[in-house]
Short mmCIF file of C-alpha atoms in Angstrom, two decimals:
data_model
loop_
_atom_site.label_atom_id
_atom_site.label_comp_id
_atom_site.label_asym_id
_atom_site.label_seq_id
_atom_site.Cartn_x
_atom_site.Cartn_y
_atom_site.Cartn_z
CA MET A 78 -211.65 144.07 73.44
CA LYS A 79 -211.09 144.14 77.56
CA ASN A 80 -215.14 143.91 77.78
CA GLU A 81 -215.82 140.95 75.02
CA LYS A 82 -217.31 137.28 75.25
CA TYR A 83 -215.54 135.52 72.84
CA SER A 84 -215.48 131.66 72.11
CA LYS A 85 -214.26 129.51 73.76
CA MET A 86 -211.61 128.08 71.59
CA LEU A 87 -210.32 131.33 70.31
CA ILE A 88 -207.46 130.63 72.64
CA PRO A 89 -206.94 127.46 70.96
CA SER A 90 -207.58 128.91 67.47
CA ILE A 91 -204.08 131.22 68.17
CA LEU A 92 -202.24 128.82 70.65
CA SER A 93 -202.19 126.19 67.12
CA VAL A 94 -200.91 128.90 64.88
CA SER A 95 -197.52 129.72 67.27
CA LEU A 96 -197.87 125.96 67.08
CA LEU A 97 -196.43 126.60 63.85
CA THR A 98 -194.40 128.97 63.99
CA ILE A 99 -191.39 128.61 65.86
CA MET A 100 -190.33 125.56 64.51
CA ALA A 101 -191.40 125.74 60.96
CA PRO A 102 -188.21 126.76 58.96
CA THR A 103 -186.70 124.18 61.03
CA ALA A 104 -189.47 121.33 61.05
CA ILE A 105 -187.35 118.89 58.06
CA SER A 106 -184.32 119.49 60.71
CA PRO A 107 -183.87 115.30 60.38
CA ALA A 108 -183.57 115.47 56.63
CA LEU A 109 -180.72 117.92 57.10
CA ALA A 110 -178.77 114.99 56.35
CA ALA A 111 -180.57 113.06 53.47
CA ILE A 112 -181.15 115.92 51.77
CA LYS A 113 -177.36 116.84 51.60
CA ASP A 114 -176.76 113.43 50.55
CA ALA A 115 -179.33 114.35 47.70
CA PHE A 116 -177.95 116.76 46.38
CA PRO A 117 -174.12 115.88 46.13
CA GLY A 118 -172.86 118.98 44.79
CA ILE A 119 -173.76 121.36 47.74
CA SER A 120 -172.06 122.03 51.28
CA ALA A 121 -172.96 121.23 54.99
CA THR A 122 -173.05 125.49 54.56
CA GLN A 123 -175.32 125.53 51.85
CA ALA A 124 -177.59 122.31 52.97
CA LYS A 125 -178.53 124.29 56.81
CA LEU A 126 -180.05 127.60 54.20
CA VAL A 127 -182.94 124.81 53.30
CA LEU A 128 -183.78 125.70 57.77
CA THR A 129 -182.41 128.62 57.53
CA LEU A 130 -183.19 130.85 54.91
CA PRO A 131 -187.45 131.09 55.37
CA THR A 132 -185.88 133.31 58.56
CA LEU A 133 -184.23 135.90 56.83
CA VAL A 134 -186.70 136.22 54.56
CA MET A 135 -189.46 136.65 57.61
CA MET A 136 -187.82 139.71 59.38
CA PRO A 137 -188.48 142.47 56.56
CA MET A 138 -192.04 140.28 56.06
CA GLY A 139 -192.45 140.52 60.16
CA LEU A 140 -191.89 144.41 59.91
CA LEU A 141 -194.57 144.71 56.57
CA SER A 142 -197.36 141.90 58.65
CA ALA A 143 -197.46 144.87 61.23
CA ARG A 144 -197.50 147.44 59.33
CA LEU A 145 -200.43 146.29 57.39
CA THR A 146 -202.54 145.78 60.73
CA THR A 147 -202.73 148.99 60.56
CA ARG A 148 -205.39 149.26 57.33
CA PHE A 149 -205.75 145.38 57.09
CA ASP A 150 -208.42 142.53 59.68
CA LYS A 151 -205.36 140.79 61.25
CA LYS A 152 -208.02 137.71 60.54
CA LYS A 153 -207.09 138.21 56.84
CA LEU A 154 -203.35 139.14 56.94
CA LEU A 155 -202.89 134.77 58.94
CA LEU A 156 -205.03 133.56 56.88
CA ILE A 157 -203.28 134.71 54.19
CA GLY A 158 -200.07 133.85 55.62
CA MET A 159 -201.74 130.56 56.34
CA ALA A 160 -201.94 130.20 52.56
CA LEU A 161 -198.01 130.81 52.05
CA PHE A 162 -197.26 128.41 54.61
CA LEU A 163 -199.73 125.31 53.18
CA VAL A 164 -198.41 125.69 49.68
CA PHE A 165 -194.74 127.00 49.75
CA GLY A 166 -194.51 124.61 52.98
CA VAL A 167 -195.41 121.40 50.58
CA ALA A 168 -194.25 121.60 47.77
CA GLY A 169 -190.40 121.55 49.07
CA GLY A 170 -190.90 118.49 48.85
CA PHE A 171 -191.44 118.34 45.23
CA VAL A 172 -188.82 119.91 43.79
CA SER A 173 -185.90 117.82 42.51
CA ASN A 174 -183.59 120.88 42.03
CA PHE A 175 -181.51 122.37 44.69
CA LYS A 176 -182.28 126.96 44.04
CA LEU A 177 -185.76 125.55 42.89
CA LEU A 178 -186.30 123.79 47.23
CA LEU A 179 -184.33 127.51 47.64
CA LEU A 180 -187.11 129.33 45.92
CA MET A 181 -190.12 127.24 47.71
CA ARG A 182 -188.15 128.39 51.28
CA VAL A 183 -188.04 131.67 50.71
CA LEU A 184 -192.52 132.39 49.01
CA PHE A 185 -192.61 130.12 53.03
CA GLY A 186 -190.49 132.63 54.29
CA LEU A 187 -193.12 135.33 52.59
CA GLY A 188 -195.82 133.39 54.96
CA LEU A 189 -194.43 132.35 58.28
CA GLY A 190 -193.20 135.69 58.48
CA ILE A 191 -196.68 137.73 57.71
CA MET A 192 -198.15 135.05 61.08
CA THR A 193 -195.74 134.94 63.44
CA PRO A 194 -195.73 138.84 64.77
CA LEU A 195 -199.20 138.15 64.26
CA SER A 196 -199.49 135.36 66.76
CA THR A 197 -197.83 137.16 70.21
CA SER A 198 -199.88 140.62 69.01
CA LEU A 199 -203.39 138.36 68.89
CA ILE A 200 -202.64 137.64 72.38
CA PHE A 201 -201.95 141.60 73.13
CA ASP A 202 -204.68 141.72 71.54
CA PHE A 203 -207.15 140.13 73.78
CA ALA A 204 -205.28 139.47 77.06
CA PRO A 205 -204.94 143.28 78.31
CA ASP A 206 -204.12 141.56 82.15
CA THR A 207 -200.74 141.86 82.21
CA ASN A 208 -200.80 138.63 84.64
CA LYS A 209 -203.17 136.86 81.63
CA ARG A 210 -200.40 137.94 79.78
CA SER A 211 -197.83 136.43 81.03
CA LYS A 212 -199.78 132.87 81.25
CA LEU A 213 -200.96 132.69 78.09
CA LEU A 214 -197.40 134.33 76.31
CA GLY A 215 -195.49 131.21 79.02
CA ILE A 216 -198.52 128.62 77.78
CA GLN A 217 -197.73 129.72 73.95
CA GLY A 218 -194.41 128.68 74.50
CA ALA A 219 -194.80 124.98 75.51
CA SER A 220 -197.23 125.83 71.95
CA ASN A 221 -194.36 126.06 70.14
CA GLN A 222 -191.87 123.60 72.30
CA LEU A 223 -195.24 120.84 71.47
CA GLY A 224 -195.18 122.01 68.65
CA GLY A 225 -191.22 120.54 68.08
CA LEU A 226 -192.11 117.98 70.13
CA VAL A 227 -194.52 115.99 67.43
CA PHE A 228 -193.31 117.76 64.22
CA MET A 229 -189.63 116.96 64.86
CA SER A 230 -190.66 113.85 65.67
CA LEU A 231 -192.98 113.47 62.50
CA SER A 232 -190.77 114.85 60.29
CA GLY A 233 -187.85 112.62 60.97
CA ILE A 234 -189.99 109.22 60.85
CA LEU A 235 -191.36 110.95 57.81
CA ALA A 236 -187.03 111.67 56.62
CA SER A 237 -185.98 107.71 57.19
CA ILE A 238 -188.98 106.91 54.17
CA SER A 239 -187.63 109.66 52.13
CA TRP A 240 -187.01 113.40 52.43
CA ARG A 241 -189.28 114.14 50.89
CA TYR A 242 -192.52 113.48 52.78
CA SER A 243 -190.56 115.53 56.33
CA PHE A 244 -192.41 118.27 53.99
CA LEU A 245 -195.89 117.06 54.58
CA THR A 246 -195.57 118.10 57.95
CA TYR A 247 -196.41 121.46 56.82
CA ALA A 248 -199.92 120.03 56.07
CA PHE A 249 -200.62 121.04 60.15
CA VAL A 250 -201.23 124.60 59.65
CA ILE A 251 -204.78 123.64 57.45
CA VAL A 252 -206.39 122.24 61.37
CA SER A 253 -205.04 126.58 62.08
CA MET A 254 -206.26 128.00 59.70
CA ILE A 255 -210.21 126.04 59.90
CA LEU A 256 -209.89 127.15 63.83
CA THR A 257 -208.49 130.67 62.90
CA PHE A 258 -211.99 130.75 60.40
CA LEU A 259 -214.79 129.21 62.42
CA PHE A 260 -213.48 131.08 66.15
CA MET A 261 -211.71 134.09 65.17
CA PRO A 262 -213.36 136.97 65.08
CA SER A 263 -211.62 139.86 62.40
CA ILE A 264 -210.10 142.92 64.61
CA PRO A 265 -209.81 145.67 61.86
CA PRO A 266 -207.18 147.87 61.15
CA TYR A 267 -207.08 150.68 64.92
CA LYS A 268 -209.40 153.91 63.35
CA ALA A 269 -207.05 155.85 61.78
CA ASP A 270 -207.37 159.57 63.25
CA GLU A 271 -204.46 160.88 62.64
CA LYS A 272 -203.63 160.99 66.34
CA SER A 273 -203.06 157.15 66.64
CA VAL A 274 -201.04 157.10 63.59
CA GLY A 275 -198.80 160.21 64.01
CA ASN A 276 -198.42 157.75 68.00
CA MET A 277 -196.24 155.23 65.49
CA LYS A 278 -194.13 157.90 63.83
CA ASN A 279 -194.20 160.82 66.00
CA LYS A 280 -193.96 159.77 69.01
CA LYS A 281 -190.55 157.60 68.35
CA MET A 282 -190.19 153.90 69.99
CA SER A 283 -187.29 154.20 71.39
CA LYS A 284 -184.53 152.92 70.62
CA LYS A 285 -184.05 149.87 73.37
CA ILE A 286 -185.84 147.47 71.68
CA LEU A 287 -183.08 147.14 69.06
CA VAL A 288 -180.87 146.31 72.05
CA LEU A 289 -183.74 143.30 73.09
CA ALA A 290 -184.32 142.21 69.77
CA PHE A 291 -180.24 142.37 69.36
CA PHE A 292 -180.51 139.86 72.76
CA ALA A 293 -183.42 138.17 71.23
CA MET A 294 -181.70 137.23 67.89
CA MET A 295 -178.41 135.71 70.44
CA ILE A 296 -180.89 133.82 72.02
CA PHE A 297 -182.24 131.96 68.71
CA ALA A 298 -179.53 131.81 67.34
CA CYS A 299 -177.84 130.26 70.34
CA TYR A 300 -181.04 128.39 70.35
CA PHE A 301 -181.20 127.13 67.27
CA VAL A 302 -177.08 125.54 66.50
CA ILE A 303 -179.05 122.63 67.43
CA ASN A 304 -181.43 122.19 65.22
CA THR A 305 -178.80 123.05 62.27
CA ASP A 306 -176.12 120.70 63.70
CA LEU A 307 -177.53 117.60 65.51
CA ALA A 308 -178.19 115.83 62.45
CA LEU A 309 -174.56 115.97 60.81
CA PHE A 310 -173.04 115.99 64.12
CA MET A 311 -175.01 112.03 65.13
CA ASP A 312 -174.82 111.11 61.42
CA VAL A 313 -170.07 112.29 61.48
CA GLU A 314 -170.32 110.28 64.51
CA ARG A 315 -172.07 107.58 63.91
CA ILE A 316 -174.65 108.57 67.34
CA GLY A 317 -177.96 108.19 65.46
CA ASP A 318 -180.14 108.35 62.26
CA ALA A 319 -182.35 111.25 61.41
CA LYS A 320 -184.79 108.68 62.82
CA GLU A 321 -183.36 108.84 66.15
CA CYS A 322 -182.32 112.95 65.69
CA GLY A 323 -186.35 113.25 65.27
CA TYR A 324 -186.44 112.19 68.54
CA ALA A 325 -184.36 113.48 70.03
CA LEU A 326 -185.01 116.78 68.35
CA SER A 327 -188.10 116.08 69.87
CA LEU A 328 -188.20 114.73 73.23
CA MET A 329 -186.07 118.11 73.44
CA ARG A 330 -189.31 119.85 73.25
CA ILE A 331 -191.14 118.19 76.44
CA PRO A 332 -189.01 119.61 79.50
CA ALA A 333 -190.07 123.27 77.23
CA ILE A 334 -193.24 122.79 77.37
CA ILE A 335 -193.22 122.01 81.19
CA ALA A 336 -191.27 125.08 81.79
CA GLY A 337 -193.52 127.69 79.59
CA ILE A 338 -196.15 126.14 81.62
CA MET A 339 -193.75 127.15 84.89
CA LEU A 340 -193.23 130.43 83.01
CA ALA A 341 -195.51 132.51 85.31
CA TRP A 342 -194.19 131.32 88.84
CA ILE A 343 -190.44 130.85 87.63
CA MET A 344 -191.11 134.44 86.86
CA ARG A 345 -192.78 136.32 89.38
CA ASN A 346 -190.49 134.50 91.99
CA LEU A 347 -187.68 135.22 89.63
CA LYS A 348 -188.63 138.39 87.58
CA ASP A 349 -185.55 139.70 85.71
CA TRP A 350 -183.09 136.63 86.82
CA THR A 351 -185.34 134.51 85.14
CA MET A 352 -182.36 134.82 81.46
CA PRO A 353 -179.54 134.40 83.22
CA PHE A 354 -181.43 131.05 85.18
CA ALA A 355 -182.68 129.86 82.07
CA THR A 356 -179.29 130.45 80.14
CA LEU A 357 -176.61 128.80 82.59
CA ILE A 358 -179.31 125.68 82.22
CA MET A 359 -178.88 126.35 78.54
CA ALA A 360 -174.63 126.56 78.66
CA SER A 361 -174.82 122.63 80.80
CA GLY A 362 -176.73 121.03 77.89
CA TYR A 363 -174.42 122.01 75.34
CA LEU A 364 -171.58 121.37 77.38
CA ILE A 365 -172.52 117.54 77.43
CA ILE A 366 -173.53 117.10 73.82
CA ALA A 367 -170.52 118.32 73.27
CA TYR A 368 -168.93 115.84 75.21
CA SER A 369 -170.58 112.95 74.68
CA HIS A 370 -170.09 109.87 72.49
CA SER A 371 -173.67 107.78 73.26
CA TYR A 372 -177.58 108.74 72.13
CA ASP A 373 -178.29 108.43 75.95
CA ILE A 374 -175.83 111.27 76.96
CA LEU A 375 -176.96 113.15 74.09
CA MET A 376 -180.50 113.18 74.08
CA ILE A 377 -180.39 114.04 77.90
CA GLY A 378 -178.05 116.99 76.84
CA CYS A 379 -181.26 117.75 74.06
CA LEU A 380 -183.70 117.01 77.40
CA ILE A 381 -181.09 119.96 79.30
CA VAL A 382 -181.20 122.70 76.25
CA GLY A 383 -184.98 122.45 75.74
CA LEU A 384 -186.26 122.87 79.65
CA GLY A 385 -183.42 126.89 79.24
CA GLY A 386 -184.46 126.91 76.68
CA GLY A 387 -188.94 127.17 77.70
CA PHE A 388 -187.55 129.13 80.39
CA ALA A 389 -185.65 131.94 77.84
CA LEU A 390 -187.22 132.10 74.88
CA PRO A 391 -191.26 133.54 76.02
CA PRO A 392 -189.64 136.33 77.84
CA ILE A 393 -188.27 138.55 75.89
CA SER A 394 -191.62 139.37 75.12
CA LEU A 395 -192.71 140.12 78.55
CA TYR A 396 -190.31 143.10 78.34
CA LEU A 397 -191.68 144.97 75.35
CA PRO A 398 -195.04 146.38 77.89
CA ARG A 399 -192.15 148.56 79.40
CA ILE A 400 -190.42 149.55 76.43
CA VAL A 401 -192.67 150.49 73.49
CA THR A 402 -196.76 152.11 74.83
CA PRO A 403 -199.41 150.06 73.72
CA ARG A 404 -200.22 151.15 70.85
CA GLN A 405 -196.30 150.65 69.21
CA ARG A 406 -197.15 147.26 70.37
CA THR A 407 -198.09 145.22 66.95
CA LEU A 408 -194.92 147.25 65.66
CA GLY A 409 -192.47 146.50 68.75
CA VAL A 410 -193.52 142.08 68.69
CA ALA A 411 -192.79 142.48 65.19
CA ILE A 412 -188.81 143.47 65.16
CA ILE A 413 -188.80 141.57 68.63
CA MET A 414 -189.87 137.45 66.39
CA SER A 415 -188.50 138.58 62.70
CA VAL A 416 -184.73 139.87 64.58
CA ALA A 417 -185.10 136.69 66.71
CA GLN A 418 -185.45 134.66 63.88
CA LEU A 419 -182.55 135.97 62.24
CA GLY A 420 -180.85 134.69 64.77
CA GLN A 421 -181.76 131.43 63.64
CA PHE A 422 -180.24 132.58 59.51
CA ILE A 423 -177.12 133.64 61.14
CA SER A 424 -176.80 130.58 63.60
CA PRO A 425 -174.47 128.81 61.53
CA TYR A 426 -172.61 131.47 60.12
CA TYR A 427 -172.21 132.87 63.81
CA ILE A 428 -171.11 129.70 64.39
CA ASN A 429 -168.22 129.62 61.66
CA ILE A 430 -166.69 132.59 63.23
CA PHE A 431 -165.33 130.37 65.83
CA VAL A 432 -165.85 126.93 64.50
CA ASN A 433 -165.87 126.33 60.89
CA GLY A 434 -165.37 122.60 59.80
CA SER A 435 -167.56 119.56 59.54
CA THR A 436 -164.73 116.62 61.86
CA GLY A 437 -166.02 115.62 64.90
CA ASP A 438 -164.61 118.12 67.14
CA GLU A 439 -165.37 120.50 64.85
CA LEU A 440 -168.76 119.72 65.37
CA ARG A 441 -168.42 119.64 69.24
CA MET A 442 -166.89 122.34 69.49
CA ARG A 443 -170.22 124.57 68.33
CA TYR A 444 -172.08 123.80 71.46
CA VAL A 445 -169.66 124.90 73.19
CA VAL A 446 -169.44 127.99 71.41
CA SER A 447 -173.01 128.19 71.88
CA ALA A 448 -172.53 127.73 75.80
CA ILE A 449 -170.96 130.79 76.05
CA THR A 450 -173.00 133.16 74.18
CA THR A 451 -175.95 131.80 76.11
CA VAL A 452 -174.36 132.42 79.11
CA ILE A 453 -172.94 135.98 78.30
CA ILE A 454 -176.01 137.05 76.82
CA GLY A 455 -178.35 136.28 79.47
CA PHE A 456 -176.71 138.27 82.58
CA SER A 457 -176.86 141.24 79.44
CA VAL A 458 -180.25 141.04 79.78
CA LEU A 459 -179.88 141.59 83.39
CA VAL A 460 -178.59 143.96 83.59
CA PHE A 461 -180.17 145.92 80.26
CA THR A 462 -184.05 144.45 82.31
CA TYR A 463 -182.24 147.27 85.61
CA THR A 464 -182.80 150.16 82.23
CA LEU A 465 -185.93 149.87 81.70
CA PRO A 466 -189.14 150.95 83.63
CA LYS A 467 -190.98 148.47 86.42
CA LYS A 468 -194.31 148.85 85.35
CA PRO A 469 -195.61 148.22 81.70
CA LEU A 470 -195.78 152.01 79.93
CA GLU A 471 -199.02 153.41 79.00
CA ASN A 472 -200.28 155.26 75.90
#
């Protein structure tokens, strides 16, 4: 694929998928308090399943998606994932039973599980050059955050009318489906010569990828505390309503977009110190939120968390070529992204180990725990990078 020429709309097509994947499970975060009120028999933790359950399904589905690319065209798989995303994403707003709502979220997670690893592996397919790849992964991170900016704002506005309308934000996938269908070339599976198939089995993938996946999971777990807890925190503390929560969650994406655009320059200068730098920024934002008593101060905290997250999330994928060979990268991306997305599911449960309650003080302490954990993970990643080769692995 190195020397082929593609439509100028190819990269926008790939990035349009990125707009959807990271934000998708939590796009309806501004409606969470309203969903809990609509089903009075459920607890706050059960309400959060609406956000976190899709990520639990994504992990096995993402791994299966990577395996399916050895048999089926990536473009067709992506379109199938988008169809599931559309149907079951929007369907969540039409159900009147909480268990049925959770079922819709599980089926929605299947589609998202197909899409997520493909959205990153496509960059490896079409950008073999390391510098271009770093730039595109940074732009992809910015696209992820742009998706959050647009959809969190829209979701908050729609949720202020009815929590059901917030699910309509998932209909944007139609645009991505059209772009993918028209401009993305077919990507057939690697020719199944026994040598290349054997590479996945006989040449074992380094176990270091599991360590990297764990770090990714914990970064996501900390980053998405703000999505699972902010609506409830603002409601309990009387800081704002669903619309204002949507604005806070969406506007924090603006500095994250800037961070994504700057990422290649930051990594060129800070190199492996990028993660500690990013997590220190995230932690400071969480501490500001934890001690905020007004919407303005809370917004400042959200903006700082967004900036740190924009620097912290994309570099995880950039360590991948230093751990796995090119033939293993699609599976490697699937492992990283699937386990990372699992972080969204475990986020409330991890914080519950230290703080379990829904009073104002307890909700504040959840952000303090996130700040401490984030910094620990950031410096752990730095130590981990000293065990990796400096250059990408070859076949």
